[in-house]
Coordinates of C-alpha atoms in Angstrom, one line a residue:
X158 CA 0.0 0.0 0.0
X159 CA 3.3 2.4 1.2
X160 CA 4.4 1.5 -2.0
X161 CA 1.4 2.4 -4.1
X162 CA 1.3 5.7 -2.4
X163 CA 5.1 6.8 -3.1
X164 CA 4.1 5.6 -6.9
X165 CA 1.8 7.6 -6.9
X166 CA 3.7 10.7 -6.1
X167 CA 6.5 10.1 -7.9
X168 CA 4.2 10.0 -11.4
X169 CA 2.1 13.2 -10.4
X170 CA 5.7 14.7 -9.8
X171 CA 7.0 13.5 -13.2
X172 CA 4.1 15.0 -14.9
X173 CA 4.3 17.9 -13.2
X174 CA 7.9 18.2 -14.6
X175 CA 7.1 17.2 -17.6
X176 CA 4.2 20.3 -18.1
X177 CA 7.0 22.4 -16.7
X178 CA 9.7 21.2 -19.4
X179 CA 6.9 21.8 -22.2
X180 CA 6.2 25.5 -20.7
X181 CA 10.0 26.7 -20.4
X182 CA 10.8 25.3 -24.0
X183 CA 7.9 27.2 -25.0
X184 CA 8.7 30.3 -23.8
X185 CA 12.1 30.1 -25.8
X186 CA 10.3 30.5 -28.7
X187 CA 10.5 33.5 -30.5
X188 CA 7.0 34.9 -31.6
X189 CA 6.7 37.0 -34.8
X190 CA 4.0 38.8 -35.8
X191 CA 2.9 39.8 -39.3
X192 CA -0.2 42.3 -39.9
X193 CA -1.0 42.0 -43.8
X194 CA -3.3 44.2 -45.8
X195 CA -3.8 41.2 -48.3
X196 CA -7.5 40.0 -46.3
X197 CA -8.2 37.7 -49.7
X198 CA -4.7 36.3 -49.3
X199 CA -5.5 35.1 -46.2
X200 CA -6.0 32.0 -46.6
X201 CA -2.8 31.3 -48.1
X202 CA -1.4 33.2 -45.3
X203 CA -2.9 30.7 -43.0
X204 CA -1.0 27.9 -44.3
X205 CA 2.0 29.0 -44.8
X206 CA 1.9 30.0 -41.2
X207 CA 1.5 26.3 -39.8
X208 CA 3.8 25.1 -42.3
X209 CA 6.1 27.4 -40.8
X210 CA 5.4 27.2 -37.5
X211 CA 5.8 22.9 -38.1
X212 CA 9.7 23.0 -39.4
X213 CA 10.4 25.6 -36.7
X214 CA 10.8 25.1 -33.3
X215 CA 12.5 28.4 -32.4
X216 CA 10.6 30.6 -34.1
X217 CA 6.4 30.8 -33.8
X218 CA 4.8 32.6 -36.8
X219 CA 1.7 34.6 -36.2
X220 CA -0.2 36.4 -39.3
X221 CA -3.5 38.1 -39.3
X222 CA -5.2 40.2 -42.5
X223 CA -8.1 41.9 -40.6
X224 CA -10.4 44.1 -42.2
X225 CA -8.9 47.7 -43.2
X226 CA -5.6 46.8 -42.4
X227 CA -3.7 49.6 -42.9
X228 CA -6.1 51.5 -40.1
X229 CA -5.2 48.5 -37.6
X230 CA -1.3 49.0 -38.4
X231 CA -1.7 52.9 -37.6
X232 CA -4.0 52.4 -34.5
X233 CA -1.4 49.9 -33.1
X234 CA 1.6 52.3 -34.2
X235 CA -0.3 55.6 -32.2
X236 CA -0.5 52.8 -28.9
X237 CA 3.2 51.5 -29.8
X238 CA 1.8 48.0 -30.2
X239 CA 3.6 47.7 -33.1
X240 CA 3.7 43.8 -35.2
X241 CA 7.3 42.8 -36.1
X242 CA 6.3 42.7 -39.8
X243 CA 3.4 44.2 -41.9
X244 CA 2.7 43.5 -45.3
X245 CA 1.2 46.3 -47.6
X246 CA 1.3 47.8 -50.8
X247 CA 4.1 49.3 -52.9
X248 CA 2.0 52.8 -52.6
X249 CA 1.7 56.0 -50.7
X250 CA 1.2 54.0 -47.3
X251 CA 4.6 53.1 -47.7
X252 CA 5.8 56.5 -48.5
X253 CA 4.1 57.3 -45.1
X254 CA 5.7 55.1 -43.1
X255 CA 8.9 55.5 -44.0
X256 CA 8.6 59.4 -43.5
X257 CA 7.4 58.4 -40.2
X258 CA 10.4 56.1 -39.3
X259 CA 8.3 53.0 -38.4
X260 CA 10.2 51.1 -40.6
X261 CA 13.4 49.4 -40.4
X262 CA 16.5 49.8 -42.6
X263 CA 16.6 45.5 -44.4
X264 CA 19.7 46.7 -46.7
X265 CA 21.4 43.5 -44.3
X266 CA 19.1 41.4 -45.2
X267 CA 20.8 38.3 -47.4
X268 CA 18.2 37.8 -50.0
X269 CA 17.4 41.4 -51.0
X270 CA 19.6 40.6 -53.8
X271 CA 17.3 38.2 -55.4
X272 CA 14.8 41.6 -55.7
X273 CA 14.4 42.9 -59.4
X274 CA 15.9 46.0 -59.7
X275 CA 12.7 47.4 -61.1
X276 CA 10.8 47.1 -58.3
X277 CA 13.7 48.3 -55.5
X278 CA 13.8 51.5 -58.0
X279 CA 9.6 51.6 -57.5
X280 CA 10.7 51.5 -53.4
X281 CA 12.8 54.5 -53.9
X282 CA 10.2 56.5 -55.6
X283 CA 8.0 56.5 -53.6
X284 CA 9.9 58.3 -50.7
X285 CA 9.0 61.8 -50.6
X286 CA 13.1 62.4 -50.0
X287 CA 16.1 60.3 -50.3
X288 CA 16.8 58.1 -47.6
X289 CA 19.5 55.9 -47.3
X290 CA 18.5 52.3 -46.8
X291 CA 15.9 49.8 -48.0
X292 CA 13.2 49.7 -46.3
X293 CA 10.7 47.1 -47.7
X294 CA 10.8 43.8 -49.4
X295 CA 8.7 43.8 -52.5
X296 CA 7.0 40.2 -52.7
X297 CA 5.2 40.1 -55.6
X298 CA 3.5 42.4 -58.3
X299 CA 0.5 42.7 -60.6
X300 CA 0.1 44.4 -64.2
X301 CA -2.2 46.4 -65.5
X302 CA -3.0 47.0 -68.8
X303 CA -5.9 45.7 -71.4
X304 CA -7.5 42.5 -70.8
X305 CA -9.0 40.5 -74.1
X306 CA -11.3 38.0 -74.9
X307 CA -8.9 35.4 -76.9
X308 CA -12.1 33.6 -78.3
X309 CA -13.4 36.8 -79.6
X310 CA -10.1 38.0 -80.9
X311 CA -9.6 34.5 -82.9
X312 CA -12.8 34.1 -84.2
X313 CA -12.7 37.8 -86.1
X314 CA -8.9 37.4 -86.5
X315 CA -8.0 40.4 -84.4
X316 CA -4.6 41.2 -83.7
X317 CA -2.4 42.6 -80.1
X318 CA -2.3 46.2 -81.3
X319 CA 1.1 47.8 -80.7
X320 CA 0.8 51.1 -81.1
X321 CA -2.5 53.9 -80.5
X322 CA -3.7 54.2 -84.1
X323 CA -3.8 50.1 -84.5
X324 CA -5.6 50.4 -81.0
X325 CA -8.0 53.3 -82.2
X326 CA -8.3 50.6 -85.5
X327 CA -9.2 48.1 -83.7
X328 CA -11.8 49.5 -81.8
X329 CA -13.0 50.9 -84.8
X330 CA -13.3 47.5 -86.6
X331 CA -14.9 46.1 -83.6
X332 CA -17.6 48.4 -84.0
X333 CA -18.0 47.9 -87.4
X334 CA -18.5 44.1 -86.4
X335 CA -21.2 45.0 -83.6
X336 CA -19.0 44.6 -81.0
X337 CA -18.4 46.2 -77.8
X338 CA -14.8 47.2 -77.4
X339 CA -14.7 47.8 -73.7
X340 CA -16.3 47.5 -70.6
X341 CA -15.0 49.9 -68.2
X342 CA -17.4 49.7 -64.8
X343 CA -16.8 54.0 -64.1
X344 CA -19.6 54.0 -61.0
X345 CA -16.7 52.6 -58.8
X346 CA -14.6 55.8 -59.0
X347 CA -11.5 53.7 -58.3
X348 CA -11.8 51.9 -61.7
X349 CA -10.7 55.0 -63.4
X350 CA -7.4 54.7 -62.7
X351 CA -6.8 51.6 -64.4
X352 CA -6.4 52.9 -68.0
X353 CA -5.2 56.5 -66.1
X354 CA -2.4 54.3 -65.0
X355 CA -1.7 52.5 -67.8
X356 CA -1.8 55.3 -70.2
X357 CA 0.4 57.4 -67.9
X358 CA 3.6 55.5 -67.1
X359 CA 3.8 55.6 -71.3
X360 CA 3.0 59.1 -71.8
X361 CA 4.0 61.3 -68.8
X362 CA 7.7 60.5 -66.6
X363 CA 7.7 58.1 -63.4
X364 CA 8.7 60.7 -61.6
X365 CA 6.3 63.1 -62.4
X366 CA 5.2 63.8 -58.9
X367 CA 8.4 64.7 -57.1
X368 CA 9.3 66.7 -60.1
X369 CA 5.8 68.7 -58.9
X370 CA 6.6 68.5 -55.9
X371 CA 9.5 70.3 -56.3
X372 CA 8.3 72.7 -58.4
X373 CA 9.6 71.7 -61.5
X374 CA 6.7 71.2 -63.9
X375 CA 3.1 70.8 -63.5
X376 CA 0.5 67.8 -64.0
X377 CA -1.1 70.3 -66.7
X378 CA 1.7 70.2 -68.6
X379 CA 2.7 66.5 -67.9
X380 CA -1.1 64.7 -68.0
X381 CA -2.1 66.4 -71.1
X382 CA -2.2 63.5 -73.3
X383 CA -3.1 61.3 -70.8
X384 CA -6.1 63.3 -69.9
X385 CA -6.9 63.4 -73.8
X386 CA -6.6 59.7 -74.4
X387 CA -8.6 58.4 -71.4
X388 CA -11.5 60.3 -72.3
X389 CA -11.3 58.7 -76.4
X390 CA -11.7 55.6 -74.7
X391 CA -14.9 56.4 -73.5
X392 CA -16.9 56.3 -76.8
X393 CA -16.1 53.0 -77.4
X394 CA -17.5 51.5 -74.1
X395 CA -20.7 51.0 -72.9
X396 CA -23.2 53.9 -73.2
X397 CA -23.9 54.3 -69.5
X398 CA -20.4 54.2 -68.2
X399 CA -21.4 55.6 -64.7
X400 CA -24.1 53.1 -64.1
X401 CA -21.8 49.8 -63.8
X402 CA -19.0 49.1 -61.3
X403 CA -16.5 46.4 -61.1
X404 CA -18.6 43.7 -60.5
X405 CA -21.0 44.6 -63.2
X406 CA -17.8 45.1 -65.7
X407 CA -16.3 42.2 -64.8
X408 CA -19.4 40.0 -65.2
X409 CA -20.4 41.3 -68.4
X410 CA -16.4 40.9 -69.6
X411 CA -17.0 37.7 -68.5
X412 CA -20.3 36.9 -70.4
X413 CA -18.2 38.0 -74.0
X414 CA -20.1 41.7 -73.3
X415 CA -17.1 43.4 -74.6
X416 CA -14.0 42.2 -76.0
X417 CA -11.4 43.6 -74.1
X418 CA -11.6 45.9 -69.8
X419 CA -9.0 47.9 -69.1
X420 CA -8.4 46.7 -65.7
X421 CA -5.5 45.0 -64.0
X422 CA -4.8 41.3 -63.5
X423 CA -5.7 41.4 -59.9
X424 CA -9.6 41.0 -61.8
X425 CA -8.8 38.4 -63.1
X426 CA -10.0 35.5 -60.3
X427 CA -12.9 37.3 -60.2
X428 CA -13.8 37.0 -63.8
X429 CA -13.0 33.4 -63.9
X430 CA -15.2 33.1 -61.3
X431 CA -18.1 33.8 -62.8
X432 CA -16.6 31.7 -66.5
X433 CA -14.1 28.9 -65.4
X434 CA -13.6 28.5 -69.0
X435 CA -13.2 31.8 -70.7
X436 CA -9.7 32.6 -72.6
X437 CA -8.5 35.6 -71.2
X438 CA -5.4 37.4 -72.4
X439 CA -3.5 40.8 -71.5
X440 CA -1.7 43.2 -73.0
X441 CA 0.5 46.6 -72.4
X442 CA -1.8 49.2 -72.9
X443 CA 0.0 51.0 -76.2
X444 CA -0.2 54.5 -75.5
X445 CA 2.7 56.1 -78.0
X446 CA 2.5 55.2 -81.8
X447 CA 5.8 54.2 -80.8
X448 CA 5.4 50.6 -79.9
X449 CA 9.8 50.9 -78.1
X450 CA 8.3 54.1 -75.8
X451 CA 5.1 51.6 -74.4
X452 CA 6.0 50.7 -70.8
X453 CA 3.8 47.6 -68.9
X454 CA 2.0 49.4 -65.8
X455 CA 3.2 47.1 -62.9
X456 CA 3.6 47.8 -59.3
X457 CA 4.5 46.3 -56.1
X458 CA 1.3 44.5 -54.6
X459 CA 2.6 43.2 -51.5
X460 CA 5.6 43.9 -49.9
X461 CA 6.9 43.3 -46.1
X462 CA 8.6 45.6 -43.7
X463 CA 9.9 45.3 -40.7
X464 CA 9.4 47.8 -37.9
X465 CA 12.0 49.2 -35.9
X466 CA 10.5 48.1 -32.7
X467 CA 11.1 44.5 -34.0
X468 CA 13.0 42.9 -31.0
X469 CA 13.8 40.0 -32.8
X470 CA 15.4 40.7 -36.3
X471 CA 17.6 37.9 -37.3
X472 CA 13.7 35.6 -36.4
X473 CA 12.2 38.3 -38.9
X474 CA 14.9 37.6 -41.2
X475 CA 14.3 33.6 -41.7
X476 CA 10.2 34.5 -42.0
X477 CA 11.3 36.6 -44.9
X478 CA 13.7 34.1 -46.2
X479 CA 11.0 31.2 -45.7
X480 CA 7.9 33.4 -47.6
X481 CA 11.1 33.9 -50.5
X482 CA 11.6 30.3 -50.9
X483 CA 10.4 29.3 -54.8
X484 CA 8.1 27.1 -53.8
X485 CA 6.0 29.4 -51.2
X486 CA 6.3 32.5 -53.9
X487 CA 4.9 30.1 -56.4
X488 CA 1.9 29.1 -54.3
X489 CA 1.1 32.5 -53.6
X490 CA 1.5 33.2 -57.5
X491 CA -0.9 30.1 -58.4
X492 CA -3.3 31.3 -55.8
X493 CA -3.8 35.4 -56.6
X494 CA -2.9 35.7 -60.1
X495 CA 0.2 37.4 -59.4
X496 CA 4.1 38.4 -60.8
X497 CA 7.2 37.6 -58.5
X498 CA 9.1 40.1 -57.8
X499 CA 12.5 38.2 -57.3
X500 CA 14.0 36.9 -59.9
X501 CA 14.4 33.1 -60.7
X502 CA 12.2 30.6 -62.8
X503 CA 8.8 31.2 -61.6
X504 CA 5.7 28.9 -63.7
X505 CA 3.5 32.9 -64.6
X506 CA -0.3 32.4 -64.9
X507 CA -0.8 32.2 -68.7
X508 CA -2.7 35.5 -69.0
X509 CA 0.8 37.1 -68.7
X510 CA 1.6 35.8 -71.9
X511 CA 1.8 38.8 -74.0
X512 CA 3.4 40.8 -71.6
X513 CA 6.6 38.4 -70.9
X514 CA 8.5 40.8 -73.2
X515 CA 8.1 43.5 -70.6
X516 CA 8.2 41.1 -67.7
X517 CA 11.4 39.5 -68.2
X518 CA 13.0 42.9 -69.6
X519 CA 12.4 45.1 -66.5
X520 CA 10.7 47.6 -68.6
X521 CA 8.4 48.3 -66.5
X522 CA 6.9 51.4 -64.5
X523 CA 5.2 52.2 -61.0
X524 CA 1.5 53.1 -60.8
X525 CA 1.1 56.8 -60.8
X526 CA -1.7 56.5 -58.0
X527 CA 0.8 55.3 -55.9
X528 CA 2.4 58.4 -55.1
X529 CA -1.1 60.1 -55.1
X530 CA -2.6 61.0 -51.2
X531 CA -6.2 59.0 -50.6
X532 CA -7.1 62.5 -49.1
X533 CA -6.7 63.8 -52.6
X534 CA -9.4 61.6 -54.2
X535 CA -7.7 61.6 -57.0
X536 CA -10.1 58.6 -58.7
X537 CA -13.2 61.0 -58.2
X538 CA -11.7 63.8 -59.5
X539 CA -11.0 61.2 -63.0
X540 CA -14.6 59.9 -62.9
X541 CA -15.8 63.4 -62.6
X542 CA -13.6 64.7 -65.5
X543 CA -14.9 62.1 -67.6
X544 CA -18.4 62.3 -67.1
X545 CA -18.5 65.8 -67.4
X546 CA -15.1 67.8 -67.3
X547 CA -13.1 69.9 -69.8
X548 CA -9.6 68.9 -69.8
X549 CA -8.0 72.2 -69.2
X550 CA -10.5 72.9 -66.2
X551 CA -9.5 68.8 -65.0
X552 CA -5.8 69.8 -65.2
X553 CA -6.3 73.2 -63.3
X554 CA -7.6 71.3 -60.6
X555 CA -5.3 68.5 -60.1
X556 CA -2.6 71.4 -59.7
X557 CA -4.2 73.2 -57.4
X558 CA -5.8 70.4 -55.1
X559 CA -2.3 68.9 -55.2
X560 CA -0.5 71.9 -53.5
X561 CA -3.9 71.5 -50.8
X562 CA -3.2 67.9 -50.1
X563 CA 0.2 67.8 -50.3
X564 CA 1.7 70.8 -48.4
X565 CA 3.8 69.3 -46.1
X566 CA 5.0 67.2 -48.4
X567 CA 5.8 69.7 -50.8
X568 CA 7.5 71.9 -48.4
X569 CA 9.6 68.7 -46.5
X570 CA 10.8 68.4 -50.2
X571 CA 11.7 71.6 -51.2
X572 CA 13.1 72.1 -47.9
X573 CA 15.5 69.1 -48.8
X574 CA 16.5 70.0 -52.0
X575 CA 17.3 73.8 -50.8
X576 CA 20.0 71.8 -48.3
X577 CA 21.2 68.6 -50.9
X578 CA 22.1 71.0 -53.8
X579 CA 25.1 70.2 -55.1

């Protein structure tokens, strides 16, 4: 009975040792937390996290994509609850919170050399000043340019255009053929600056607004022909341009509606989703009648940074290396339709077909909405122009609403410039 009894203690002592063991080893693990602005990536997000957090026993991985993302980060930043890692886009967010200094200088960081130059130059651009460093990792891109219906295009024989007049042909000929050219979806203001983007990066510089910025030339002046062009494309879409969105443009692309949507390829899942079967294609939107001076629109979709109040960098290091690794990039590319943005053999969705020229060149060009404030409503300003506007009156007031929005900017630039000239 003695006996039984010291048993007895012995094994509730053992296990009690044991829990022990499994708590201390736990708490040497090394949590890292990623906040990511992707919410429809999620899901991939999910399991890469568990396959992670299964191959490493130092490191736990924690990521979340809540709902408006970007207000979480900034709400967490203002309490100093700040995530080791957030994920956003290559776009004026960024530009933010670099100014800011919430982000950490990753120029260390081993496999920042397997980043295409391209997109390290679209990092660079968006800071409102120089600053030494890099400060993001871009992860992977999407294009934006014209969208076709391959079925339609073989059945009447049409042809990529490569310059504006063959595009302005085309359209033409489509017509003639009772076809829709486009779909364009205007009643979501945002849609606008689809073909604004993909007309601009051809037709007006990349760096067109620091160069306002620092006073050295004017969007009238440098969104001229950009302003022009947009608006041709409007007679030959759909009659009521303001009275579809997104969804009701992509659906109708979809349903052989129209032959081509200037959109990006981030509507692409969408449109599949409502015809698994449809052909779709995409080309570079081809602004200039000279086909060497067309750039493809493509900008950074998700990149990572890694906040200074990261205790832990080397741990934020291998997540980054880990979410690198072919095989996880590829996934994510399988998954959202998207373009890697380190180099390496990568197996592109086939609606990148036609731009593989520009993809595998580099010759490629930043999203001029990127640099543009949200506070700006730059989109509305578009729709409202197009609907309605003269283009001289349009350009006036991108100027002047500009130098509103973007006062502090402005002056933080010219500031810098007054002090870096050489």
């Amino acid at each position: 009975m003695r006996l039984k009894k010291v048993m007895r203690v012995l094994l509730t002592l053992t296990m009690v040792l044991s829990i022990a063991g499994c708590q201390n080893s736990s708490s040497k693990k090394t949590t890292i937390e990623i906040i990511s602005y992707k919410q429809e990536a999620a899901t991939y997000f999910d399991k890469v996290a568990k396959e992670f957090n299964a191959t490493h026993t130092d490191i736990k991985l924690k990521i979340s994509s809540p709902n408006d993302a970007v207000t979480v980060m900034k709400t967490r930043f203002i309490r100093e609850d700040y995530p080791d890692i957030i994920g956003i886009g290559g776009d004026a967010t960024f530009s933010e919170f670099v100014d800011a200094g919430i982000l950490a200088d990753i120029s260390d960081f081993g496999d920042i050399k397997l980043i295409k130059k391209a997109y390290i130059d679209m990092l660079d651009q968006l800071e409102y000043v120089p600053t030494k460093g890099i400060y993001g990792l871009p992860y992977v891109a999407n294009a934006s340019g014209i969208l076709y219906n391959k079925d339609i295009f073989e059945e009447h024989g049409y042809k990529v255009p490569d310059t504006w007049n063959e595009l302005m042909a085309l359209c033409e000929q489509m017509k003639n053929d009772g076809l829709l050219p486009f779909y364009f979806g205007y009643k979501d203001t945002w849609t606008t600056m689809a073909p604004w983007n993909s007309l601009a990066v051809s037709l007006a510089p990349a760096n067109t607004t620091q160069n306002v910025n620092a006073g050295k030339t004017t969007f009238t002046k440098e969104y001229d022909e950009t302003a022009q062009k947009i608006k041709t494309l409007l007679k030959y879409g759909e009659k009521e341009v303001a009275a579809y969105g997104y969804n009701d443009a992509c659906t109708a692309f979809a349903k052989g509606q129209s032959a081509m949507y200037t959109i990006g390829s981030y509507a692409i899942p969408q449109i599949l989703s409502s015809n698994p079967k449809m052909h779709i294609g995409s080309f570079v939107m081809p602004a200039n009648n000279d086909k060497n001076k067309n750039y493809l629109n493509s900008g950074i979709d998700l990149m990572f940074g890694v906040t200074k109040a990261c205790k832990n960098k080397k741990a934020a290091y291998t997540v980054l290396e880990y979410l690198l690794e072919k095989k996880n990039l590829q996934k994510y590319i399988n998954a959202q339709m998207s373009l890697p943005c380190r180099t390496g053999d990568f197996n592109l969705p086939k609606q990148f077909d036609d731009m593989r020229p520009w993809i595998e060149s580099g010759k490629m060009i930043d999203y001029q909405d990127h640099h543009y404030p949200s506070t700006m409503g730059c989109d509305a300003i578009v729709q409202s122009y197009l609907l309605k506007g003269d283009k001289k009156a349009f350009l006036a007031k991108w100027d002047k609403d500009w130098k509103r929005y973007n006062r502090d900017i402005i002056r933080k630039v010219q500031e810098y410039n007054k002090t870096h000239q050489s």
